[in-house]
CSV table of C-alpha atoms in Angstrom, one decimal:
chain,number,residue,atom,x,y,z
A,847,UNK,CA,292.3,185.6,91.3
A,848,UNK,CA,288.7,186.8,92.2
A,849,UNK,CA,288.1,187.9,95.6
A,850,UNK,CA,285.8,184.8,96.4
A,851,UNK,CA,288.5,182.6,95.8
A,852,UNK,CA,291.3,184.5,97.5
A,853,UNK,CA,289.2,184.1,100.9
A,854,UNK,CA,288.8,180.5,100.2
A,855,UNK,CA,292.6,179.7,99.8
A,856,UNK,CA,293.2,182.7,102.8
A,857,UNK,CA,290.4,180.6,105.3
A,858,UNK,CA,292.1,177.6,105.1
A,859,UNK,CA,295.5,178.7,105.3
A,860,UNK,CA,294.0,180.6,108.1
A,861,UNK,CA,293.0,177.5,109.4
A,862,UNK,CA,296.4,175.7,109.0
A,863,UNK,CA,298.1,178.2,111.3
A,864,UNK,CA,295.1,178.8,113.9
A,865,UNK,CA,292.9,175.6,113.8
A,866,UNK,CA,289.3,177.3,114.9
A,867,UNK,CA,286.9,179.5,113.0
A,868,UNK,CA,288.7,182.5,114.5
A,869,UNK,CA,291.5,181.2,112.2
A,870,UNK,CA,290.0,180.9,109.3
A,871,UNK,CA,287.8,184.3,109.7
A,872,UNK,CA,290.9,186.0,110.2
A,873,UNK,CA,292.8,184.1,107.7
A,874,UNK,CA,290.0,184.9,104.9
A,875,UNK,CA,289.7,188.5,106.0
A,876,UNK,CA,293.6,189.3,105.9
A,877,UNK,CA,293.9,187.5,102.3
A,878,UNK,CA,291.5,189.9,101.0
A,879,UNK,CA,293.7,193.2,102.1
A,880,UNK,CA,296.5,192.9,99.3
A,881,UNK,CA,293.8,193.6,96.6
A,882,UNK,CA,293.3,197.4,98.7
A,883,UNK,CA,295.5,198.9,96.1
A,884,UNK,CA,293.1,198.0,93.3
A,885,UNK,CA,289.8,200.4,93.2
A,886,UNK,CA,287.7,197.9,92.1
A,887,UNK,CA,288.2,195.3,94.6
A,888,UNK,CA,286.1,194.1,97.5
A,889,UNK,CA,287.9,195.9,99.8
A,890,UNK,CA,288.9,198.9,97.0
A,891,UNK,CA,285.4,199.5,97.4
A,892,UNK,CA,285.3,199.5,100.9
A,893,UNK,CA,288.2,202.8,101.1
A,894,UNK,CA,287.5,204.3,98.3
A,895,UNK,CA,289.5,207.4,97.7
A,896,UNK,CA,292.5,205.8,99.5
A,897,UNK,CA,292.2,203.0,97.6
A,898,UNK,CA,292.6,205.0,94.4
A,899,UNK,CA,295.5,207.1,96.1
A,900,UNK,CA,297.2,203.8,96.1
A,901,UNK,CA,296.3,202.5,92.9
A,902,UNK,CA,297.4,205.7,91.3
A,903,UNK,CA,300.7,206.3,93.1
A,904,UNK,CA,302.1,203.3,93.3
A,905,UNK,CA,300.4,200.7,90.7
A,906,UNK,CA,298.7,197.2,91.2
A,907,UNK,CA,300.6,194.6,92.7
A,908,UNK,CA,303.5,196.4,94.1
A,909,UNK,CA,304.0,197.4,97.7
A,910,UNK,CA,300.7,195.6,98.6
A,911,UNK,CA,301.9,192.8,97.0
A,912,UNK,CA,305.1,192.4,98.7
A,913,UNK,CA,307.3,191.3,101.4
A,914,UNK,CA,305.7,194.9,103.0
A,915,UNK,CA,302.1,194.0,103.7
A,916,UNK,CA,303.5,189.9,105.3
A,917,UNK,CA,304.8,192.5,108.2
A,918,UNK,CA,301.0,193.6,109.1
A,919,UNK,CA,300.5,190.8,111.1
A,920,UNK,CA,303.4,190.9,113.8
A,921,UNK,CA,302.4,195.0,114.1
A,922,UNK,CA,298.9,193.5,115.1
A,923,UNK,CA,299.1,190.4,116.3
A,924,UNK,CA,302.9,189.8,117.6
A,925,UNK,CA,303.5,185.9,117.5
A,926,UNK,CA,300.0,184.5,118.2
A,927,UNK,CA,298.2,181.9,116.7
A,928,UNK,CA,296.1,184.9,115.4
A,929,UNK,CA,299.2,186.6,113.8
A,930,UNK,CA,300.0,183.6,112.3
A,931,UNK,CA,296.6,182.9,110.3
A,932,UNK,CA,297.0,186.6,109.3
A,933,UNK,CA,300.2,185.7,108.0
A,934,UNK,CA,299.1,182.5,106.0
A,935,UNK,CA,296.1,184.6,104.8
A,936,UNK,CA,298.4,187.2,103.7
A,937,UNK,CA,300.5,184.4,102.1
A,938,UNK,CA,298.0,182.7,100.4
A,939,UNK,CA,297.1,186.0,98.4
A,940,UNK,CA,300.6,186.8,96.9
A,941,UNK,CA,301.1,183.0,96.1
A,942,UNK,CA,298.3,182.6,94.2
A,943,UNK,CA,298.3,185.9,92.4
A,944,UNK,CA,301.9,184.7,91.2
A,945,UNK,CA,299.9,181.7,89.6
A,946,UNK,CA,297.9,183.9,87.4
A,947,UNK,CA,300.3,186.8,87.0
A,948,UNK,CA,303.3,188.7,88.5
A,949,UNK,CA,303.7,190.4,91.8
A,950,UNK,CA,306.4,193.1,93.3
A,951,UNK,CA,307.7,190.8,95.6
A,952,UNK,CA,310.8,192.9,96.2
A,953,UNK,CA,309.3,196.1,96.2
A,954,UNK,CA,310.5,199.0,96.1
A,955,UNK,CA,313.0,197.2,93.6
A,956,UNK,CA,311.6,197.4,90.0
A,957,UNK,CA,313.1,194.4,88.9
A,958,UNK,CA,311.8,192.0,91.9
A,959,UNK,CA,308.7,191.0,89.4
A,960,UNK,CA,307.7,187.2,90.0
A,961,UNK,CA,305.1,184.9,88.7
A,962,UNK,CA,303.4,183.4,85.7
A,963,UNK,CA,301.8,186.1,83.6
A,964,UNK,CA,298.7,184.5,82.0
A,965,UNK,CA,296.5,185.6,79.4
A,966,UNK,CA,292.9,186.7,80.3
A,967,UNK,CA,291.5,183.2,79.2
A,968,UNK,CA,293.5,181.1,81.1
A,969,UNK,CA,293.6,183.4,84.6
A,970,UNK,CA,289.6,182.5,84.2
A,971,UNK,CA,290.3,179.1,83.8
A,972,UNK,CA,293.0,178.5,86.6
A,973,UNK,CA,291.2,180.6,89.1
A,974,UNK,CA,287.8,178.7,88.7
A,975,UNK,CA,290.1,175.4,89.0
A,976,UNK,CA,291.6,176.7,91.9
A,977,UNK,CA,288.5,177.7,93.5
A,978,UNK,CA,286.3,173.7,93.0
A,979,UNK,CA,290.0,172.2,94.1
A,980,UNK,CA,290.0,174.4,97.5
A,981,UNK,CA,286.0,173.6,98.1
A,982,UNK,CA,287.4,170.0,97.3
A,983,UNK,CA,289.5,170.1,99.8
A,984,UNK,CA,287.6,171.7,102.7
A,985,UNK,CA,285.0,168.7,102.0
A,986,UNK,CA,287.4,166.2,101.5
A,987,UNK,CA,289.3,167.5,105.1
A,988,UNK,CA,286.2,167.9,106.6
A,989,UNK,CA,286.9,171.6,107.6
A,990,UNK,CA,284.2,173.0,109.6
C-alpha cells in the first residue's frame, strides 16, 4: 500500500478506538511507522541511516511488520484511548499490507509469512480501490 492510503485506513481505525481528531492523528501517524524499515518510505526518509540499518539487516516486512511493533503502543501509551488508536493504526498497516503481499507476522520465525502476494499491477489496482472505498466511507460516516 502507498503511504497516503496507509494513513487513511490508520485515521479511521484511529478513530474507531479513540473517537476525536486526537484519534485519528494518532491513528494515521502510528500506521505510517511499520513502513520505517523501508528507505524509501515517508518515514524511511524521515531516519535515514537507521532506516537503511533496518532495511539492510533485517529485510522489509519482517520485525516491523510483526506482532513486535503492535507492542509500541502499551510502552507509550499503557491502556488509554490513545494507546488504543495507536494500536488500530498499527493494525490497520499490517492488515492491509497482507492484502497486497505478505508480512513476518511471526517474526523472528522464517516461516510465519502471511498474505496475498500480488503482482505489481494488481497491488496498483487494489491499493487505489482501497484508498476511494476508505474516502467513501469517511463521507458516507460523516467523519470529521
Amino acid at each position: 500500500m502507498t503511504w497516503k492510503t496507509h494513513m487513511l485506513l490508520g485515521a479511521i481505525a484511529g478513530y474507531w478506538a479513540y473517537p476525536s481528531w486526537e484519534g485519528s492523528v494518532i491513528g494515521a501517524t502510528m500506521a505510517l511507522v511499520p513502513d520505517i524499515d523501508q528507505a524509501r518510505s515517508k518515514l524511511g526518509h524521515l531516519f535515514g541511516p537507521f532506516s537503511k540499518m533496518l532495511q539492510r539487516g533485517l529485510g522489509h516486512r519482517t520485525i516491523t511488520h510483526s506482532w513486535v511493533i503492535l507492542l509500541l503502543p502499551a510502552f507509550f501509551w499503557g491502556d488509554t484511548p490513545a494507546g488504543w488508536a495507536a494500536f488500530c493504526g498499527l493494525l490497520s498497516h499490517l492488515a492491509s499490507d497482507m492484502l497486497v503481499g505478505r508480512i513476518q507476522l511471526f517474526w523472528p520465525l522464517r516461516t510465519g509469512w502471511i498474505g496475498l502476494p500480488l503482482p505489481k499491477t494488481l497491488y496498483r489496482t487494489v491499493d487505489w480501490l482501497v484508498f476511494y472505498v476508505a474516502i467513501g466511507y469517511i463521507v458516507y460516516t460523516g467523519y470529521w
